[in-house]
């Protein structure tokens, strides 16, 4: 599946997910083979705006450097309070056409405020960053969210469940909320999120796992979504084994808005179709090669995503 948004949680740069879903996507780019890394959600440390951003980039740089001999370009763009107009002009061009853009970890609200402020600073457009992300999606480019970045790419930030903050994300993963570095003990949080936002799909992403996603509009006018679930146990440093929850069989946790629980494994799919006004919606999931109806969890006669979408 060639998704337009990938949201994930990981302890380090696990090879399966980072190679197959991020690096290879960049190397297959038509216009360029570029990964733009944005650590703008990192908070200041010891009075420095850059220290944690530079550290975050270092955690990715060593992995991407292995692919430079294949033509991969990868570099960061750091937020500072004194970015000039010429800096931002260059930034918007990179954001527009880089084959892959990664929103890094840190604090979700810090990053959201900075991303929005960049558009306001010289152009007076708070939504410019999000608008360009959606234009990227429409052109088939990939935007990745790691940790806080995953929270930001969803329709709603997870904290929207608990406080009065507006809490809207960029919506590249439509009508969806996630928790990061998830463990089953936090499934109660997922259940509460699902009850508060019954139109959203909610997922708990353990280390190392993610969701590859895309959505669009059918000829009928209905809106389709496809979720491809990714689990990765390829990180092989024994000292890190405790942090890699997929090594212990962890699945991607999902709570229905009626309280039922489901766990998705790597390779599973979820297809959602709904009317433009949200008054009607249906969903199906491929689990272990079988297509099940999402709500009844009973087998269906469908055999593929294409077959489902063609009939709705």
Coordinates of C-alpha atoms in Angstrom, one line a residue:
X1 CA 0.0 0.0 0.0
X2 CA 1.3 3.4 -0.9
X3 CA 0.1 5.5 2.0
X4 CA 0.3 9.3 2.4
X5 CA 0.6 9.3 6.2
X6 CA 2.6 7.0 8.4
X7 CA 2.2 7.4 12.2
X8 CA 4.4 5.2 14.5
X9 CA 6.0 4.7 17.8
X10 CA 9.5 3.2 18.3
X11 CA 12.4 3.0 20.7
X12 CA 15.1 3.3 18.1
X13 CA 15.5 3.1 14.3
X14 CA 14.1 -0.4 13.8
X15 CA 15.2 -1.5 10.3
X16 CA 12.0 -3.0 9.0
X17 CA 9.8 0.0 9.5
X18 CA 12.4 2.7 8.9
X19 CA 13.8 1.1 5.7
X20 CA 10.7 -0.3 4.0
X21 CA 8.2 2.4 4.9
X22 CA 10.4 5.6 5.0
X23 CA 13.8 5.2 3.3
X24 CA 12.6 3.1 0.4
X25 CA 9.7 5.5 -0.2
X26 CA 12.2 8.4 -0.5
X27 CA 14.5 6.4 -2.8
X28 CA 11.6 5.7 -5.1
X29 CA 10.7 9.4 -5.4
X30 CA 10.1 10.8 -8.8
X31 CA 11.0 14.4 -8.1
X32 CA 13.8 13.8 -5.5
X33 CA 15.1 11.3 -3.0
X34 CA 14.8 13.6 0.0
X35 CA 13.8 13.1 3.6
X36 CA 13.1 16.4 5.5
X37 CA 13.2 15.9 9.3
X38 CA 11.4 18.4 11.5
X39 CA 12.3 18.2 15.2
X40 CA 10.3 21.3 16.0
X41 CA 8.3 19.7 18.8
X42 CA 11.4 19.4 21.0
X43 CA 11.4 21.9 24.0
X44 CA 14.3 24.2 24.9
X45 CA 16.9 22.8 27.3
X46 CA 19.4 24.8 29.4
X47 CA 18.3 27.9 27.6
X48 CA 19.1 26.5 24.1
X49 CA 16.4 26.3 21.4
X50 CA 18.6 23.9 19.4
X51 CA 20.1 21.4 21.8
X52 CA 17.2 18.9 21.9
X53 CA 16.4 19.4 18.2
X54 CA 20.0 18.6 17.3
X55 CA 19.9 15.5 19.6
X56 CA 16.7 14.3 18.0
X57 CA 18.2 14.6 14.5
X58 CA 21.2 12.6 15.6
X59 CA 18.9 9.8 16.6
X60 CA 17.8 9.5 12.9
X61 CA 20.9 10.8 11.0
X62 CA 23.0 7.7 11.7
X63 CA 20.4 5.4 10.1
X64 CA 19.7 7.6 7.1
X65 CA 23.5 8.0 6.5
X66 CA 23.7 4.3 5.6
X67 CA 21.7 5.1 2.4
X68 CA 23.6 8.1 1.1
X69 CA 25.4 5.8 -1.4
X70 CA 22.0 5.0 -2.9
X71 CA 21.3 8.7 -3.5
X72 CA 19.3 9.4 -0.3
X73 CA 19.2 13.1 0.8
X74 CA 18.3 13.6 4.4
X75 CA 18.6 16.7 6.6
X76 CA 16.7 18.6 9.3
X77 CA 15.2 22.0 9.5
X78 CA 15.3 23.5 13.0
X79 CA 12.8 26.0 14.6
X80 CA 14.3 29.1 16.1
X81 CA 12.6 32.3 17.3
X82 CA 14.7 34.4 14.9
X83 CA 14.1 32.6 11.6
X84 CA 14.3 35.2 8.8
X85 CA 11.9 35.5 5.8
X86 CA 14.5 34.0 3.5
X87 CA 14.8 31.0 5.9
X88 CA 11.1 30.4 5.8
X89 CA 10.9 30.8 2.0
X90 CA 13.4 27.9 1.7
X91 CA 11.5 25.9 4.3
X92 CA 8.1 26.2 2.5
X93 CA 9.8 25.0 -0.7
X94 CA 11.3 22.0 1.1
X95 CA 8.0 21.1 2.8
X96 CA 6.2 21.4 -0.5
X97 CA 8.2 19.0 -2.6
X98 CA 10.3 16.7 -0.3
X99 CA 9.4 13.1 -1.1
X100 CA 9.2 12.3 2.7
X101 CA 8.7 14.7 5.6
X102 CA 9.0 13.5 9.2
X103 CA 7.4 15.3 12.1
X104 CA 9.6 14.3 15.0
X105 CA 9.0 13.7 18.7
X106 CA 8.9 16.0 21.7
X107 CA 5.8 17.8 23.1
X108 CA 2.7 17.8 20.8
X109 CA 1.5 21.2 21.8
X110 CA 4.9 22.8 21.5
X111 CA 5.2 21.6 18.0
X112 CA 1.6 22.5 17.0
X113 CA 2.2 26.1 18.2
X114 CA 5.5 26.4 16.3
X115 CA 4.2 24.9 13.1
X116 CA 1.2 27.3 13.1
X117 CA 3.3 30.3 14.0
X118 CA 5.6 29.7 11.1
X119 CA 2.8 30.4 8.7
X120 CA 1.7 33.5 10.7
X121 CA 5.1 35.0 11.1
X122 CA 5.5 36.5 7.7
X123 CA 2.4 35.4 5.7
X124 CA -0.4 35.9 8.3
X125 CA -1.7 32.4 7.7
X126 CA -1.9 30.2 10.9
X127 CA -3.0 27.2 8.8
X128 CA -0.3 27.3 6.2
X129 CA 1.7 24.4 7.5
X130 CA -1.3 22.1 7.7
X131 CA -2.6 23.3 4.3
X132 CA 0.7 22.3 2.6
X133 CA 0.6 18.9 4.4
X134 CA -2.8 18.2 2.8
X135 CA -1.5 19.4 -0.6
X136 CA 1.3 17.0 -0.2
X137 CA -1.2 14.2 0.5
X138 CA -3.2 15.1 -2.6
X139 CA 0.0 14.8 -4.7
X140 CA 0.8 11.3 -3.2
X141 CA 3.8 12.4 -1.1
X142 CA 4.4 10.8 2.3
X143 CA 4.3 12.6 5.6
X144 CA 5.5 10.7 8.6
X145 CA 4.7 11.3 12.3
X146 CA 7.0 9.8 14.9
X147 CA 5.9 10.0 18.6
X148 CA 4.5 13.5 19.1
X149 CA 4.5 13.8 15.3
X150 CA 2.1 10.9 15.1
X151 CA -0.2 12.6 17.6
X152 CA -0.1 15.8 15.5
X153 CA -0.9 14.1 12.1
X154 CA -4.1 12.6 13.4
X155 CA -7.5 14.3 13.4
X156 CA -7.2 15.0 17.2
X157 CA -4.4 15.1 19.7
X158 CA -4.9 12.5 22.4
X159 CA -5.0 15.2 25.1
X160 CA -8.2 16.6 23.5
X161 CA -10.0 13.9 25.5
X162 CA -9.1 15.4 28.8
X163 CA -8.8 19.2 28.7
X164 CA -10.4 22.2 27.1
X165 CA -7.6 22.9 24.6
X166 CA -8.9 22.8 21.0
X167 CA -6.7 19.8 20.4
X168 CA -7.2 19.4 16.7
X169 CA -4.4 17.8 14.7
X170 CA -3.5 18.2 11.1
X171 CA -6.0 15.5 10.0
X172 CA -3.8 13.5 7.6
X173 CA -5.0 10.4 9.4
X174 CA -8.7 11.3 9.2
X175 CA -11.0 10.8 12.2
X176 CA -8.4 9.0 14.2
X177 CA -6.6 9.4 17.5
X178 CA -3.5 7.4 18.8
X179 CA -1.5 7.0 21.9
X180 CA 2.2 6.4 21.7
X181 CA 4.6 4.0 23.4
X182 CA 1.4 2.2 24.4
X183 CA 1.0 -0.7 26.8
X184 CA -2.2 -2.7 27.5
X185 CA -2.5 -1.1 31.0
X186 CA -3.5 2.1 29.2
X187 CA -6.4 0.5 27.4
X188 CA -8.8 2.3 29.7
X189 CA -7.5 5.6 28.2
X190 CA -8.4 4.3 24.7
X191 CA -11.8 3.2 25.9
X192 CA -12.5 6.7 27.2
X193 CA -11.2 8.3 24.0
X194 CA -13.5 6.1 21.9
X195 CA -16.5 7.0 24.0
X196 CA -15.7 10.8 23.9
X197 CA -15.2 10.7 20.1
X198 CA -17.4 8.0 18.7
X199 CA -16.7 9.1 15.1
X200 CA -13.0 8.5 15.6
X201 CA -11.0 5.3 15.4
X202 CA -8.6 5.1 18.4
X203 CA -5.4 3.0 18.5
X204 CA -2.6 2.4 21.0
X205 CA 0.7 2.1 19.2
X206 CA 3.3 0.1 21.2
X207 CA 7.1 0.2 20.4
X208 CA 7.7 -0.7 17.5
X209 CA 4.5 -0.3 15.6
X210 CA 2.7 2.0 13.3
X211 CA -0.2 2.7 10.9
X212 CA 0.3 3.4 7.2
X213 CA -2.8 5.3 6.0
X214 CA -4.5 7.0 3.1
X215 CA -8.0 8.4 2.4
X216 CA -9.9 9.9 -0.5
X217 CA -13.3 10.3 -2.1
X218 CA -15.1 7.7 -4.2
X219 CA -17.2 8.4 -7.3
X220 CA -20.3 7.9 -5.1
X221 CA -19.1 10.9 -3.0
X222 CA -18.4 8.6 0.0
X223 CA -15.1 9.0 1.8
X224 CA -12.8 6.0 2.0
X225 CA -9.9 5.3 4.5
X226 CA -7.4 2.4 4.5
X227 CA -5.3 1.6 7.5
X228 CA -2.3 -0.8 7.1
X229 CA -1.0 -2.0 10.4
X230 CA 2.8 -2.4 10.8
X231 CA 4.6 -4.2 13.6
X232 CA 8.4 -4.5 13.7
X233 CA 10.6 -6.6 15.9
X234 CA 13.8 -6.2 13.8
X235 CA 15.7 -4.1 16.3
X236 CA 18.3 -6.6 17.6
X237 CA 20.2 -4.9 20.5
X238 CA 19.6 -7.2 23.5
X239 CA 20.0 -4.3 25.9
X240 CA 16.9 -2.6 24.3
X241 CA 14.7 -5.7 24.3
X242 CA 12.5 -4.5 27.1
X243 CA 11.5 -1.4 25.2
X244 CA 10.5 -3.2 22.0
X245 CA 7.0 -4.3 22.9
X246 CA 6.4 -6.0 19.6
X247 CA 9.1 -8.5 20.6
X248 CA 6.8 -9.6 23.4
X249 CA 3.9 -10.1 21.1
X250 CA 2.3 -6.7 21.6
X251 CA -0.4 -5.8 19.0
X252 CA -1.8 -2.5 18.0
X253 CA -4.6 -2.0 20.5
X254 CA -8.0 -0.8 19.4
X255 CA -11.1 0.0 21.4
X256 CA -14.5 0.2 19.8
X257 CA -16.8 3.1 21.0
X258 CA -19.0 0.5 22.6
X259 CA -16.2 -0.8 24.7
X260 CA -15.2 -3.9 22.8
X261 CA -11.4 -4.6 22.3
X262 CA -9.4 -5.7 19.2
X263 CA -5.7 -6.2 18.6
X264 CA -4.2 -5.7 15.1
X265 CA -1.1 -7.5 14.0
X266 CA 1.4 -6.4 11.3
X267 CA -0.2 -6.8 7.8
X268 CA -3.8 -6.5 9.0
X269 CA -5.9 -3.9 7.2
X270 CA -8.9 -1.8 8.1
X271 CA -11.1 -0.2 5.5
X272 CA -13.6 2.5 6.4
X273 CA -16.3 4.1 4.2
X274 CA -18.6 6.9 5.3
X275 CA -21.0 9.4 3.8
X276 CA -19.8 13.0 3.4
X277 CA -21.9 14.2 6.3
X278 CA -20.9 11.3 8.5
X279 CA -24.5 10.1 9.0
X280 CA -23.5 6.7 7.6
X281 CA -20.4 4.7 8.0
X282 CA -19.2 1.1 7.6
X283 CA -15.9 -0.7 8.1
X284 CA -14.2 -4.0 7.3
X285 CA -10.9 -5.6 8.5
X286 CA -8.6 -8.1 7.0
X287 CA -7.2 -10.3 9.7
X288 CA -5.1 -13.3 8.9
X289 CA -6.2 -13.3 5.3
X290 CA -9.9 -13.2 6.1
X291 CA -12.1 -10.2 5.6
X292 CA -14.4 -9.5 8.6
X293 CA -17.2 -7.0 9.1
X294 CA -15.8 -4.5 11.6
X295 CA -18.9 -4.2 13.8
X296 CA -20.1 -7.8 13.8
X297 CA -16.6 -9.4 13.5
X298 CA -18.2 -12.0 11.2
X299 CA -16.7 -13.2 7.9
X300 CA -17.7 -11.5 4.7
X301 CA -17.5 -12.4 1.0
X302 CA -15.1 -9.6 0.2
X303 CA -11.6 -10.5 -1.1
X304 CA -9.8 -7.1 -1.4
X305 CA -9.8 -3.4 -0.6
X306 CA -10.6 -2.6 -4.3
X307 CA -13.7 -4.8 -4.2
X308 CA -15.0 -3.1 -1.1
X309 CA -14.5 0.4 -2.4
X310 CA -16.0 -0.5 -5.8
X311 CA -19.3 -1.4 -4.1
X312 CA -19.6 1.8 -2.1

